[in-house]
Amino acid sequence: CRHAGESAGLNVQPVGLAASSEAALFQKAGYEVASFGPGSPFSNVGSPNEHVPVGDLEQAMAFYDRLIEQVCL
């Protein structure tokens, strides 16, 4: 994931975040996991009027493109 993020122009810095996702279930089953999504992890996630800047969505799309190229193709 780090290489895909860097090639998409992202500043890849792992952070811990109290959030809810299926990643914990996969980790409990013994898989290595990374949870990624657009926007700042310390923004308004899960709050009323939650939003993500368009530029962050574009960067996320570039990351997903690179990750698919590296892992699936």
PDB file of C-alpha atoms in Angstrom:
ATOM      1  CA  CYS A   1       0.000   0.000   0.000  1.00  0.00           C
ATOM      2  CA  ARG A   2       2.816   2.406   0.798  1.00  0.00           C
ATOM      3  CA  HIS A   3       4.215   2.283  -2.747  1.00  0.00           C
ATOM      4  CA  ALA A   4       0.751   2.773  -4.294  1.00  0.00           C
ATOM      5  CA  GLY A   5       0.133   5.761  -2.033  1.00  0.00           C
ATOM      6  CA  GLU A   6       3.459   7.366  -2.762  1.00  0.00           C
ATOM      7  CA  SER A   7       3.073   6.840  -6.517  1.00  0.00           C
ATOM      8  CA  ALA A   8      -0.349   8.509  -6.261  1.00  0.00           C
ATOM      9  CA  GLY A   9       1.285  11.569  -4.681  1.00  0.00           C
ATOM     10  CA  LEU A  10       0.056  10.900  -1.152  1.00  0.00           C
ATOM     11  CA  ASN A  11       1.992  11.490   2.036  1.00  0.00           C
ATOM     12  CA  VAL A  12       1.720   7.973   3.441  1.00  0.00           C
ATOM     13  CA  GLN A  13       1.840   8.078   7.226  1.00  0.00           C
ATOM     14  CA  PRO A  14       0.183   5.296   9.214  1.00  0.00           C
ATOM     15  CA  VAL A  15      -1.994   6.582  12.040  1.00  0.00           C
ATOM     16  CA  GLY A  16      -4.104   4.926  14.682  1.00  0.00           C
ATOM     17  CA  LEU A  17      -7.699   6.001  14.706  1.00  0.00           C
ATOM     18  CA  ALA A  18     -10.681   4.968  16.798  1.00  0.00           C
ATOM     19  CA  ALA A  19     -13.136   4.128  14.047  1.00  0.00           C
ATOM     20  CA  SER A  20     -15.377   1.331  12.934  1.00  0.00           C
ATOM     21  CA  SER A  21     -14.624  -0.815   9.895  1.00  0.00           C
ATOM     22  CA  GLU A  22     -14.424  -4.446   8.899  1.00  0.00           C
ATOM     23  CA  ALA A  23     -10.617  -4.284   9.085  1.00  0.00           C
ATOM     24  CA  ALA A  24     -10.667  -5.489  12.695  1.00  0.00           C
ATOM     25  CA  LEU A  25     -12.564  -8.628  11.698  1.00  0.00           C
ATOM     26  CA  PHE A  26     -10.031  -9.495   9.008  1.00  0.00           C
ATOM     27  CA  GLN A  27      -7.166  -8.837  11.413  1.00  0.00           C
ATOM     28  CA  LYS A  28      -8.734 -11.158  14.001  1.00  0.00           C
ATOM     29  CA  ALA A  29      -8.907 -13.831  11.288  1.00  0.00           C
ATOM     30  CA  GLY A  30      -5.129 -13.499  10.790  1.00  0.00           C
ATOM     31  CA  TYR A  31      -4.944 -11.232   7.753  1.00  0.00           C
ATOM     32  CA  GLU A  32      -2.686  -8.201   7.463  1.00  0.00           C
ATOM     33  CA  VAL A  33      -4.949  -5.197   6.930  1.00  0.00           C
ATOM     34  CA  ALA A  34      -4.788  -1.553   6.055  1.00  0.00           C
ATOM     35  CA  SER A  35      -7.797   0.718   6.077  1.00  0.00           C
ATOM     36  CA  PHE A  36      -7.721   3.661   3.717  1.00  0.00           C
ATOM     37  CA  GLY A  37     -10.172   6.332   2.709  1.00  0.00           C
ATOM     38  CA  PRO A  38     -10.196   9.871   1.394  1.00  0.00           C
ATOM     39  CA  GLY A  39      -9.927  12.873   3.660  1.00  0.00           C
ATOM     40  CA  SER A  40      -8.092  13.634   6.854  1.00  0.00           C
ATOM     41  CA  PRO A  41      -8.427  11.030   9.615  1.00  0.00           C
ATOM     42  CA  PHE A  42      -8.931  13.868  12.067  1.00  0.00           C
ATOM     43  CA  SER A  43     -11.588  15.791  10.133  1.00  0.00           C
ATOM     44  CA  ASN A  44     -15.318  15.512  10.533  1.00  0.00           C
ATOM     45  CA  VAL A  45     -15.652  11.769   9.888  1.00  0.00           C
ATOM     46  CA  GLY A  46     -18.853  10.408  11.368  1.00  0.00           C
ATOM     47  CA  SER A  47     -20.174  13.818  12.327  1.00  0.00           C
ATOM     48  CA  PRO A  48     -23.209  15.729  11.074  1.00  0.00           C
ATOM     49  CA  ASN A  49     -22.531  17.257   7.640  1.00  0.00           C
ATOM     50  CA  GLU A  50     -19.576  14.947   7.069  1.00  0.00           C
ATOM     51  CA  HIS A  51     -17.790  15.868   3.845  1.00  0.00           C
ATOM     52  CA  VAL A  52     -14.590  15.226   1.911  1.00  0.00           C
ATOM     53  CA  PRO A  53     -12.918  17.769  -0.390  1.00  0.00           C
ATOM     54  CA  VAL A  54     -13.023  16.851  -4.100  1.00  0.00           C
ATOM     55  CA  GLY A  55      -9.216  16.950  -4.275  1.00  0.00           C
ATOM     56  CA  ASP A  56      -9.043  14.267  -1.564  1.00  0.00           C
ATOM     57  CA  LEU A  57     -11.435  12.078  -3.580  1.00  0.00           C
ATOM     58  CA  GLU A  58      -9.246  12.507  -6.659  1.00  0.00           C
ATOM     59  CA  GLN A  59      -6.148  11.481  -4.696  1.00  0.00           C
ATOM     60  CA  ALA A  60      -8.005   8.450  -3.335  1.00  0.00           C
ATOM     61  CA  MET A  61      -8.985   7.411  -6.871  1.00  0.00           C
ATOM     62  CA  ALA A  62      -5.336   7.651  -7.951  1.00  0.00           C
ATOM     63  CA  PHE A  63      -4.323   5.498  -4.972  1.00  0.00           C
ATOM     64  CA  TYR A  64      -6.956   2.859  -5.756  1.00  0.00           C
ATOM     65  CA  ASP A  65      -5.851   2.813  -9.411  1.00  0.00           C
ATOM     66  CA  ARG A  66      -2.213   2.209  -8.435  1.00  0.00           C
ATOM     67  CA  LEU A  67      -3.122  -0.389  -5.813  1.00  0.00           C
ATOM     68  CA  ILE A  68      -5.238  -2.367  -8.286  1.00  0.00           C
ATOM     69  CA  GLU A  69      -2.420  -2.225 -10.863  1.00  0.00           C
ATOM     70  CA  GLN A  70       0.085  -3.546  -8.308  1.00  0.00           C
ATOM     71  CA  VAL A  71      -2.031  -6.202  -6.631  1.00  0.00           C
ATOM     72  CA  CYS A  72      -4.570  -7.416  -9.162  1.00  0.00           C
ATOM     73  CA  LEU A  73      -3.024  -7.089 -12.598  1.00  0.00           C
TER      74      LEU A  73
END
